[in-house]
Short mmCIF file of C-alpha atoms in Angstrom, two decimals:
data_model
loop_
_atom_site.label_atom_id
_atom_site.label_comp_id
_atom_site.label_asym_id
_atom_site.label_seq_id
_atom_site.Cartn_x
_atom_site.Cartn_y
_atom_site.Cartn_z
CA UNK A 7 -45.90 -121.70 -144.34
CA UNK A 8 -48.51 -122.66 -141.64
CA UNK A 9 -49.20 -126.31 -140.90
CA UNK A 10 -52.46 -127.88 -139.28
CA UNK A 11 -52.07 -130.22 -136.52
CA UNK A 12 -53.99 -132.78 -134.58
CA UNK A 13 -53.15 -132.42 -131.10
CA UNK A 14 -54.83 -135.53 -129.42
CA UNK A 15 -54.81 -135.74 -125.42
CA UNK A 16 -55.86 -138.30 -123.41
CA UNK A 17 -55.44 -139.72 -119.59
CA UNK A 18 -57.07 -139.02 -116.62
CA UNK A 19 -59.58 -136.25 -116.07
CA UNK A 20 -57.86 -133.15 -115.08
CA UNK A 21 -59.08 -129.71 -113.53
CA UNK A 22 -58.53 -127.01 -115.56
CA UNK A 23 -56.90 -128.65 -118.38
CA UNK A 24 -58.53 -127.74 -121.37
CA UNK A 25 -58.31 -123.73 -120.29
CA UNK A 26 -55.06 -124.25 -119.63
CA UNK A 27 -53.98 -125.51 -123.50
CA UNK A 28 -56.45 -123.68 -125.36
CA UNK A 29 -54.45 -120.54 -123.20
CA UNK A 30 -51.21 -121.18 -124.77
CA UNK A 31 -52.70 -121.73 -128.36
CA UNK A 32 -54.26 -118.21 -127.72
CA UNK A 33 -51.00 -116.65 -126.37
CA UNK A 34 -49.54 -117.68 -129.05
CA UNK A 35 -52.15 -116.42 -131.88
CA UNK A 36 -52.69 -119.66 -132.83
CA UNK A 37 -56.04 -120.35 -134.58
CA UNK A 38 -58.10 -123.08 -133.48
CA UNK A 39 -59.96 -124.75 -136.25
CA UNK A 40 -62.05 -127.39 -134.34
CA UNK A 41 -62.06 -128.79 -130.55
CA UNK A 42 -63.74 -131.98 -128.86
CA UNK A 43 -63.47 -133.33 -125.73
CA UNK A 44 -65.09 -136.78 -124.23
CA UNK A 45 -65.48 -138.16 -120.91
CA UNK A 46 -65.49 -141.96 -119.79
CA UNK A 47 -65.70 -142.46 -115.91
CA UNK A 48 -62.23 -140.63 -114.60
CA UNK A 49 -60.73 -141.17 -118.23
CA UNK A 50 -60.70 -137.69 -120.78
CA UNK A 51 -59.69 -137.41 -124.20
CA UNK A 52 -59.28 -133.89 -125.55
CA UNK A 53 -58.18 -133.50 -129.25
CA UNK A 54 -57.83 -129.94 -130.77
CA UNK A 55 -57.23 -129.20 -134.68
CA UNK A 56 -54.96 -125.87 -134.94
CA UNK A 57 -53.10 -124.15 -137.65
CA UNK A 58 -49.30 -123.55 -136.23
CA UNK A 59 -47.19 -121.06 -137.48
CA UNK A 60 -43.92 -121.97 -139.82
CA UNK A 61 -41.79 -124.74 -138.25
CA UNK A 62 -39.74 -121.98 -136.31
CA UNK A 63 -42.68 -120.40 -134.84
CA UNK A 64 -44.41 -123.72 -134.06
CA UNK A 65 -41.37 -124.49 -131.80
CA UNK A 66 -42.47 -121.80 -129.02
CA UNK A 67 -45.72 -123.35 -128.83
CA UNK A 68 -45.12 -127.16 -128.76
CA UNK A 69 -42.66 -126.86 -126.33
CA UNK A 70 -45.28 -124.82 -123.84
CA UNK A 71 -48.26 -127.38 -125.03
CA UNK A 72 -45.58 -130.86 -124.19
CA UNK A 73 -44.44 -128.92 -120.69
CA UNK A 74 -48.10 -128.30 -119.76
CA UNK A 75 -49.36 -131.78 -120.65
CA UNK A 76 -46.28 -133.60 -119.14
CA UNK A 77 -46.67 -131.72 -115.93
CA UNK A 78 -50.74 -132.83 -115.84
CA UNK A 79 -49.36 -136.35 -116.01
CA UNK A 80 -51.27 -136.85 -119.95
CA UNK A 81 -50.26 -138.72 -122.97
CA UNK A 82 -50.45 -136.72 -126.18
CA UNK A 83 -50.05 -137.20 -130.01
CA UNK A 84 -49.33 -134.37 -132.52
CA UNK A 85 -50.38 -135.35 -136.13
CA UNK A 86 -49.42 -133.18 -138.85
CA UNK A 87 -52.63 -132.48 -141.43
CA UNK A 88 -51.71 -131.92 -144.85
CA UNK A 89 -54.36 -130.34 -147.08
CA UNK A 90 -55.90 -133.50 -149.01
CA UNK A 91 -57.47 -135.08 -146.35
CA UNK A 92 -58.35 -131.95 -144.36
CA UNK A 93 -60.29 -130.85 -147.41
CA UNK A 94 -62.94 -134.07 -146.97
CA UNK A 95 -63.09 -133.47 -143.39
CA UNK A 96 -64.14 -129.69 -143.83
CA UNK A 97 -67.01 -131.34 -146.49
CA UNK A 98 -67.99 -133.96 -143.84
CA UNK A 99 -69.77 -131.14 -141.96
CA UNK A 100 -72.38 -130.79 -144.60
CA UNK A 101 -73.12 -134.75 -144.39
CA UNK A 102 -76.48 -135.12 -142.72
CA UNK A 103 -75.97 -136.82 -139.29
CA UNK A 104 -78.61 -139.63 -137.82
CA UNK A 105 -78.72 -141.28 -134.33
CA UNK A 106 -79.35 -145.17 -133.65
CA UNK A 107 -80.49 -145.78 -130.25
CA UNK A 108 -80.11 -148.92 -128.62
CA UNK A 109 -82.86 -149.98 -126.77
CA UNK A 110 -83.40 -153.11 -124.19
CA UNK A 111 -83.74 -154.37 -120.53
CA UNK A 112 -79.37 -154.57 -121.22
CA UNK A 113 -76.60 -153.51 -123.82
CA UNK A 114 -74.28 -156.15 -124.94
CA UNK A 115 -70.93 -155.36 -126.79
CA UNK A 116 -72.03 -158.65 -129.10
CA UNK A 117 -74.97 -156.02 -129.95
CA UNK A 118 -72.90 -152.92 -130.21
CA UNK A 119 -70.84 -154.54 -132.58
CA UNK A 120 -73.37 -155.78 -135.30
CA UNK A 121 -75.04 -152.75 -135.42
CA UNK A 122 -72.19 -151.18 -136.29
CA UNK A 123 -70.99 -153.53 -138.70
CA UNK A 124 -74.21 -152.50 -140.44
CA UNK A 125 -73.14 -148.54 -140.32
CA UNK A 126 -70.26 -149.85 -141.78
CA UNK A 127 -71.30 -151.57 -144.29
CA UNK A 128 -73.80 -148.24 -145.30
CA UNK A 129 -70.64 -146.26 -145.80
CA UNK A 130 -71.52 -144.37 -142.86
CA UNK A 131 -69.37 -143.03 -139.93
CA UNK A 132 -69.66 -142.98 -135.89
CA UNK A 133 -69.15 -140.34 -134.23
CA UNK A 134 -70.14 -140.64 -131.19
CA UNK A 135 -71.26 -143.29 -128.36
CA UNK A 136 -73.00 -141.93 -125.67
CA UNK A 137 -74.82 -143.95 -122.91
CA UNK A 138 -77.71 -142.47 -121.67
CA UNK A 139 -79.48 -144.76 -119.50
CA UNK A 140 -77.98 -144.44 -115.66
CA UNK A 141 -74.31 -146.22 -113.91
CA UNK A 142 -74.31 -149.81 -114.59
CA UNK A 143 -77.47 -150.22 -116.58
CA UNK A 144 -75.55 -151.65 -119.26
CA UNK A 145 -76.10 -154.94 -117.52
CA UNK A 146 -79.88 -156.78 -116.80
CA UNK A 147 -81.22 -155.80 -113.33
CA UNK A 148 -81.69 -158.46 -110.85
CA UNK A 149 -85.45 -158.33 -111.24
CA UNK A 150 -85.07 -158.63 -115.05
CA UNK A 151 -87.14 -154.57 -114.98
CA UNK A 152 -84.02 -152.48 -115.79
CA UNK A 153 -83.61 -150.28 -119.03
CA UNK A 154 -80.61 -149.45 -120.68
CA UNK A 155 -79.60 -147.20 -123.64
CA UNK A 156 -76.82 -146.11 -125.71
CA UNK A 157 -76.89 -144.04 -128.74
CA UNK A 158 -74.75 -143.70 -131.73
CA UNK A 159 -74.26 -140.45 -133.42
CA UNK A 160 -73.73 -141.05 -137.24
CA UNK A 161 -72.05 -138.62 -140.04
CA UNK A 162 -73.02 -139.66 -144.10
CA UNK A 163 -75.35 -140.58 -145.98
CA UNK A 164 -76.52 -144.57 -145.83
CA UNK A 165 -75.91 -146.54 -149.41
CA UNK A 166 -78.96 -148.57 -148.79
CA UNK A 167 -81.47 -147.21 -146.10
CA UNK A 168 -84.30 -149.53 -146.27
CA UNK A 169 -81.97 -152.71 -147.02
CA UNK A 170 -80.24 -150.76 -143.66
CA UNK A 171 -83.57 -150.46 -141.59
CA UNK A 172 -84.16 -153.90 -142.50
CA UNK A 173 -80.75 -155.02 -141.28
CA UNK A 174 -81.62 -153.46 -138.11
CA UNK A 175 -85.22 -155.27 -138.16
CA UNK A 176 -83.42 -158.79 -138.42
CA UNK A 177 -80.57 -157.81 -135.43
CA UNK A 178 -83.33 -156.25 -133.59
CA UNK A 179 -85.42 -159.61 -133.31
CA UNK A 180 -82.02 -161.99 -132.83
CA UNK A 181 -80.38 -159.89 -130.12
CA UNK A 182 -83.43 -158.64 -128.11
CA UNK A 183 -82.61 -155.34 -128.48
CA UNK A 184 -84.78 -152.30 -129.78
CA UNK A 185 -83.43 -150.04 -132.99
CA UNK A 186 -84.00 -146.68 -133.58
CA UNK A 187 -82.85 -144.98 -136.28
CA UNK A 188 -83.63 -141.17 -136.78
CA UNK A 189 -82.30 -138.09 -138.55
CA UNK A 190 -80.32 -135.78 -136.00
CA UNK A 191 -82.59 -132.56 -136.96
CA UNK A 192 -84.46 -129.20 -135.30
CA UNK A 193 -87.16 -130.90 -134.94
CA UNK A 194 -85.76 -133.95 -133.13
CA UNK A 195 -84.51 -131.82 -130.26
CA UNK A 196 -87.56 -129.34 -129.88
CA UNK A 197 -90.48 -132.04 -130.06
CA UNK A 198 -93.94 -130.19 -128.19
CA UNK A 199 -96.64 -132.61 -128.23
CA UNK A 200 -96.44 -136.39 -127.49
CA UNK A 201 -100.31 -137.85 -128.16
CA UNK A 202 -100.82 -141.76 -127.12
CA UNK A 203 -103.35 -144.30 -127.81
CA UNK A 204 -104.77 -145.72 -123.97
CA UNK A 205 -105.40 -149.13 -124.28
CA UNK A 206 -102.62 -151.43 -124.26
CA UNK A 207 -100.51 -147.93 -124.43
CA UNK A 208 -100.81 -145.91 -121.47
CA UNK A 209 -102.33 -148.28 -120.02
CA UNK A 210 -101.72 -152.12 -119.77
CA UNK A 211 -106.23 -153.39 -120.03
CA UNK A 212 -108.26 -153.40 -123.71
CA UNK A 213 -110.90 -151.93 -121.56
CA UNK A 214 -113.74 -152.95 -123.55
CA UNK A 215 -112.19 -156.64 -123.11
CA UNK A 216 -112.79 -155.66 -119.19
CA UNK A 217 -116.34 -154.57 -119.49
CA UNK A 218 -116.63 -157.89 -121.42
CA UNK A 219 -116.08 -160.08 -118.54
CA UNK A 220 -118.05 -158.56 -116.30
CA UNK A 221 -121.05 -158.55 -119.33
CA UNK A 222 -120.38 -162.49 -119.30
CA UNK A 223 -119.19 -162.17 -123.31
CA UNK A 224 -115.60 -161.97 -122.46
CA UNK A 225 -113.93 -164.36 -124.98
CA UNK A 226 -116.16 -163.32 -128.32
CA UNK A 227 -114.95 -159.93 -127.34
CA UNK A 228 -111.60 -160.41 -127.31
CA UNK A 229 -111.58 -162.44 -130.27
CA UNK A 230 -112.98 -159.86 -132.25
CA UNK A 231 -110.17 -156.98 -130.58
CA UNK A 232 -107.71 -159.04 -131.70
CA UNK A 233 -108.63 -159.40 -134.97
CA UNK A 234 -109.18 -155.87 -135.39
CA UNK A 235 -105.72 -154.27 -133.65
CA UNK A 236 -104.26 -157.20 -136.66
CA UNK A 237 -105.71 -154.48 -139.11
CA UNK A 238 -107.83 -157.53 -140.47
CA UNK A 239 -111.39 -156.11 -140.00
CA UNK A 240 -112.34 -152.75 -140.50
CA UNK A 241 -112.32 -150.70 -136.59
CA UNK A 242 -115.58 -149.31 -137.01
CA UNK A 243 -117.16 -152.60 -137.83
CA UNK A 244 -115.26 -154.01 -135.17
CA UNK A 245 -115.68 -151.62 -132.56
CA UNK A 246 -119.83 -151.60 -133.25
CA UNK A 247 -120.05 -155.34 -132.99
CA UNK A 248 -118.59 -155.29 -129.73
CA UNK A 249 -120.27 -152.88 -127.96
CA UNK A 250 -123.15 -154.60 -129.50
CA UNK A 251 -122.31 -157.22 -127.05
CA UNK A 252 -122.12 -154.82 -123.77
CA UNK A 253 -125.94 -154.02 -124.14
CA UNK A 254 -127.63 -154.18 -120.86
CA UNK A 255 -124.12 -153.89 -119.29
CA UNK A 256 -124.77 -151.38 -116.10
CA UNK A 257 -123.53 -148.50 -115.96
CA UNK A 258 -121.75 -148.91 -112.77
CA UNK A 259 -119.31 -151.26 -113.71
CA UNK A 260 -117.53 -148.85 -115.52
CA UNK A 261 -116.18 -147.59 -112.48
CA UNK A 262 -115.40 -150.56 -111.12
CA UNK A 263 -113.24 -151.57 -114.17
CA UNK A 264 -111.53 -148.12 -114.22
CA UNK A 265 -110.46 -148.91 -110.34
CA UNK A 266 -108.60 -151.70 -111.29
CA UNK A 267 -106.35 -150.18 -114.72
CA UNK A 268 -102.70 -150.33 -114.36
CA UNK A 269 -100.39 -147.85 -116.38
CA UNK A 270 -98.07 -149.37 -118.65
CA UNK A 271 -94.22 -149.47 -116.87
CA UNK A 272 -92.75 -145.86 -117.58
CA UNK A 273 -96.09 -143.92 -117.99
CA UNK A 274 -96.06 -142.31 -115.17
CA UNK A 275 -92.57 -141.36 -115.36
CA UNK A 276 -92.92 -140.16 -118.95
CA UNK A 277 -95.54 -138.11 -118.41
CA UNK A 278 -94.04 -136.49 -115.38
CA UNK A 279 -90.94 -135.70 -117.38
CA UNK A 280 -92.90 -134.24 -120.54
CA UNK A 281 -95.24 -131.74 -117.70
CA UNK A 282 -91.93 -130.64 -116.45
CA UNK A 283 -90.51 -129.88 -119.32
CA UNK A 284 -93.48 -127.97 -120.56
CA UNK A 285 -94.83 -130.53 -123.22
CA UNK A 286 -98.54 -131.01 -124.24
CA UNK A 287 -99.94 -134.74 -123.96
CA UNK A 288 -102.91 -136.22 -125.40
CA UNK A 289 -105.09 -139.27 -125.35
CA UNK A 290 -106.59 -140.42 -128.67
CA UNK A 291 -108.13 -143.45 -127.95
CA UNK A 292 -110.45 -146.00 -129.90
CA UNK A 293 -111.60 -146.80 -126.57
CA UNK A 294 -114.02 -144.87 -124.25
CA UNK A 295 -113.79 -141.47 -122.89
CA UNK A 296 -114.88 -142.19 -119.32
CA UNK A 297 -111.95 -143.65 -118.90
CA UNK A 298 -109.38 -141.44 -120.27
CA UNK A 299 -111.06 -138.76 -118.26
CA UNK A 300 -110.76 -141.13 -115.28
CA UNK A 301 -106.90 -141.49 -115.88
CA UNK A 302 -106.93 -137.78 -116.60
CA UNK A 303 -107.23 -137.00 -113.30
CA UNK A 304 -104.78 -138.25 -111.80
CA UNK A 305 -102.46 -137.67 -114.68
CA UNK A 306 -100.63 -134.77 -116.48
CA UNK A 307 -102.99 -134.68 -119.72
CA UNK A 308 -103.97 -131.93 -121.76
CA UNK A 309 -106.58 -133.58 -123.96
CA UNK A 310 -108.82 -136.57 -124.15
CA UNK A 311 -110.32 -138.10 -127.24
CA UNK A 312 -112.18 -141.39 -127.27
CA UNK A 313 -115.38 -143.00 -128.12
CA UNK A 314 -118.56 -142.17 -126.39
CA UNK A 315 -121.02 -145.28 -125.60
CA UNK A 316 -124.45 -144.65 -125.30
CA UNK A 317 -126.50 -144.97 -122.19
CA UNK A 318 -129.91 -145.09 -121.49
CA UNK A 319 -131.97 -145.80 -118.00
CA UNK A 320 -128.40 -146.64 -116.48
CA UNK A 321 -127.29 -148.82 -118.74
CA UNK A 322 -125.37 -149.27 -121.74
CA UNK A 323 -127.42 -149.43 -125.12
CA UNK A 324 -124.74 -151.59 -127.26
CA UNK A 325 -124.19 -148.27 -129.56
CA UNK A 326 -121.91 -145.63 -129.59
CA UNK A 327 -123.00 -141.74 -129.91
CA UNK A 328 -121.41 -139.92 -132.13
CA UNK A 329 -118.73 -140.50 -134.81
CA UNK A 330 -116.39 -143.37 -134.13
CA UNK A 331 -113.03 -142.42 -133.32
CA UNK A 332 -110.94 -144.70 -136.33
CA UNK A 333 -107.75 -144.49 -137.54
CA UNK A 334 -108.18 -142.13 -140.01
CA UNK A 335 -109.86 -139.88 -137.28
CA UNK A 336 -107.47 -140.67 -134.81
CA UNK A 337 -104.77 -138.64 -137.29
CA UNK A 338 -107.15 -135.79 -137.85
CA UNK A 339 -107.49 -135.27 -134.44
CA UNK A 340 -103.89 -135.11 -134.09
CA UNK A 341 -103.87 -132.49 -136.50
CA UNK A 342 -106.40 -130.54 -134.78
CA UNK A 343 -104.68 -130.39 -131.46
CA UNK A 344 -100.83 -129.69 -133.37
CA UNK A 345 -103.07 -126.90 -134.95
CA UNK A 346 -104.46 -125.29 -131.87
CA UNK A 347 -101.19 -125.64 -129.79
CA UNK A 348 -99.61 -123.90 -132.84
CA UNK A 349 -97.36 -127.14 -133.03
CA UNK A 350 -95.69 -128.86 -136.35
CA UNK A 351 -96.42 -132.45 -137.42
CA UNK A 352 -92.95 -132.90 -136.99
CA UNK A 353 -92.77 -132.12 -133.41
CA UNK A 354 -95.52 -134.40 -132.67
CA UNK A 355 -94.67 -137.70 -131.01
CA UNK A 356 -97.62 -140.40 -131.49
CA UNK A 357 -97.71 -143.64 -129.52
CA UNK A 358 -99.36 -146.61 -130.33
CA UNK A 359 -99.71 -150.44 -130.24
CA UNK A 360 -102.36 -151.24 -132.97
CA UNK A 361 -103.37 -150.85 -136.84
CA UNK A 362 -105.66 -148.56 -136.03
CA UNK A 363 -102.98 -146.16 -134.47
CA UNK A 364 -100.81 -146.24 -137.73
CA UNK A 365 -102.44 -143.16 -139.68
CA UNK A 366 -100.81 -140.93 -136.97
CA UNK A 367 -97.98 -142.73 -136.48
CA UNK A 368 -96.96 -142.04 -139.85
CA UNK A 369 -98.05 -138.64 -139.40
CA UNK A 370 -96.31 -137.64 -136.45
CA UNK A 371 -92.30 -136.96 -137.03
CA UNK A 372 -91.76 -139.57 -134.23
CA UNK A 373 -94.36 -142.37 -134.60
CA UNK A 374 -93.81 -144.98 -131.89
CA UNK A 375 -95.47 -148.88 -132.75
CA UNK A 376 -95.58 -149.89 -128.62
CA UNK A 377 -95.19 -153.20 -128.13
CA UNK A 378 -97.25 -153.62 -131.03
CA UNK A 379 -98.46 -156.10 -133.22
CA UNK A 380 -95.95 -157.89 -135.60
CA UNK A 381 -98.14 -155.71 -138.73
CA UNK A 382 -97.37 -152.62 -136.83
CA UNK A 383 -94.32 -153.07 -135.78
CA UNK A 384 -93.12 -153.34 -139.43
CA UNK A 385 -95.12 -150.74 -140.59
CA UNK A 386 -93.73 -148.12 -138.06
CA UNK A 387 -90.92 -145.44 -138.63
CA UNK A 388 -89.94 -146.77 -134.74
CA UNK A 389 -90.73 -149.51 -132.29
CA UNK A 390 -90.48 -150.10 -128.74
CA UNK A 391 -90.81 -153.70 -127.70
CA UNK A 392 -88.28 -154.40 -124.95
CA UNK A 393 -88.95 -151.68 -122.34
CA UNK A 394 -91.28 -149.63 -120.75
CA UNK A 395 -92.68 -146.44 -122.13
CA UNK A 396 -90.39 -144.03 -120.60
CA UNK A 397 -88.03 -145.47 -122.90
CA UNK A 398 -89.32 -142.37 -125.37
CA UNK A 399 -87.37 -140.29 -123.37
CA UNK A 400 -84.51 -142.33 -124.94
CA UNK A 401 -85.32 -141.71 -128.53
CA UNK A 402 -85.12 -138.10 -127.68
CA UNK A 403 -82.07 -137.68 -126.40
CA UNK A 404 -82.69 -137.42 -122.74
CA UNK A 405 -80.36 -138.75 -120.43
CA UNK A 406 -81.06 -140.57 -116.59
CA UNK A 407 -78.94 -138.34 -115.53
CA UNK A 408 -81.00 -135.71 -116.37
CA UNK A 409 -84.11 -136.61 -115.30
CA UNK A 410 -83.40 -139.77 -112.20
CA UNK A 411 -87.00 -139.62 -111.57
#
């Protein structure tokens, strides 16, 4: 009678061991029911499920296996399987799996440990840890601008998952950390489209808080922005009672305000990233279209949408041609370019830091709340609060190593 063994190997990183074992389990005819291997710094551990042979025939191949290992210098363990629990663990591969990515300027092990005292508690199972920020990012950067990331690969099915995401919420705001929390699916590893609000998104300036300055009505302005990325007036109201205020504004300052915009930290390496690796990127903006056209040239994006102000004899009017660009229209627009780029919602990433954004963050599969109001924050699938923008790379999977740019 055949019995299944763990065979669990571990010690410094060897070349050529794992060909080398697998090779006797094949000379052998031993099946192989399931392999993994892991690598920290110099340090491997290699553990391989087979089904040996009656305990005469297994004697052959454990004595080849302990010679080959012993003469790499390894430590090993041989655990016999008996059928009741290696029933379970054949089900546990039709458990859905989820990732939790860690998010922050550094990773602590005080914040590694919480969070997974809430897996825990939701009955569910790591397995994996995998840090995918670069060497020694684990700890804060001397200028206090580093990122760092690790992500957790969960098996199972959580008992509570909003009194989970809340749990995360709460740790999220004590350790200074960001949470993610995502299902491991097709569509999170073939994402195509990643559309982001401008203002206070891509780039760091409410613009139409800059052409308020310079129109001398600066502080009503901004008072009235504020309210509205709160979600407490409606945007269209909003938005026409402050270009209200820009009438008689020249036109010429707009390009003096679009000289002096500064992307958000990580645009530029985001969006470098996504044009390599072949993804479409929009602009939906509440804002105005001269200047996502203006950052559109000297950036990777495929589309611009934003509001157009009227002007008249070189000047701005204080109305806006056109439909406004809302949130509701904001969404729609996402649809139309997921449409035309042949694209599912849910391999659309949206990106955005007020209440107007939300309709397509909750439309996208990967809606993003970026450094967001509190509102928005809690009303979005994901946040980002503790890094720059590139940290999107993080939430899909992508590794510094992969991509040092």
């Amino acid at each position: 009678m055949s019995e299944i063994v763990q065979i669990s190997v571990s010690g410094q990183s060897k070349s050529g061991l794992t060909s080398s074992l697998l090779n006797i389990l094949a000379v052998h005819g031993v099946p192989m029911l399931d392999v993994g291997q892991a690598m920290i710094h110099d340090t491997m551990v290699l553990v391989i499920l087979a089904q040996l042979p009656s305990p005469d025939g297994a004697a052959p191949v454990l004595k080849d296996l302990l010679f080959e290992i012993h003469r790499q210098g390894l430590q090993a363990h041989f655990t016999p399987i008996n059928q009741v629990p290696h029933g379970p663990w054949l089900g546990s591969e039709a458990h859905p799996r989820h990732i939790v990515t860690l998010l922050g300027r550094s990773v602590s092990a005080e914040q590694i440990a919480r969070i997974a005292q809430v897996i825990t508690e939701n009955a569910l199972h790591i397995e994996d840890i995998v840090r995918l920020s670069g060497p020694g990012s684990l700890h804060t950067a001397e200028d206090g601008a580093g990122r760092a990331c690790i992500e957790l690969t969960l098996r199972g099915q959580p008992l509570d998952l909003d009194a989970m995401k809340a749990a995360f919420v709460t740790l999220s705001e004590a350790l200074d950390v960001d949470i993610s929390f995502q299902a491991d699916d097709f569509y999170r590893r073939n994402r195509r489209l990643v559309v982001f609000d401008m203002d206070s998104t891509l780039i760091r300036q409410e613009v139409i808080d800059e052409l308020a300055y310079e129109a001398g009505v600066g502080a009503e302005v901004s008072r009235i922005t504020e309210a509205g990325m709160r979600g407490e007036q409606d945007f269209k109201e909003s938005l026409r009672q402050r270009v209200a205020l820009l009438e008689g504004l020249p036109e010429t300052v707009l390009a003096r305000v679009a000289e002096r915009l500064t992307l958000t930290e990580g645009a530029q390496r985001l969006l470098q990233t996504l044009r390599k690796l072949g993804y479409k990127t929009a602009v939906i903006s509440g804002g105005f279209a001269y200047f996502g056209h203006y950052l559109q040239r000297s950036l990777p994006l495929d589309y611009v949408y934003a509001n157009e102000p009227e002007i008249r004899d070189g000047c701005l009017t204080g109305r806006v041609v056109g439909e406004i660009i809302d949130g509701e229209k904001k969404a729609q627009l996402l649809c139309t370019i997921a449409q035309r780029e042949g694209i599912e919602l849910e391999q659309v990433i949206a990106v955005g830091d007020g209440a107007n954004d939300l309709p397509m963050l909750k439309l996208a599969g990967l809606g993003i709340a970026f450094h967001a109001k509190p509102m928005v924050q809690k009303s979005a699938r994901q946040a980002i609060s503790t890094i720059g923008l590139d940290g999107i790379l993080y939430l899909m999977g992508m590794k510094d190593a992969d991509n040092p740019h």
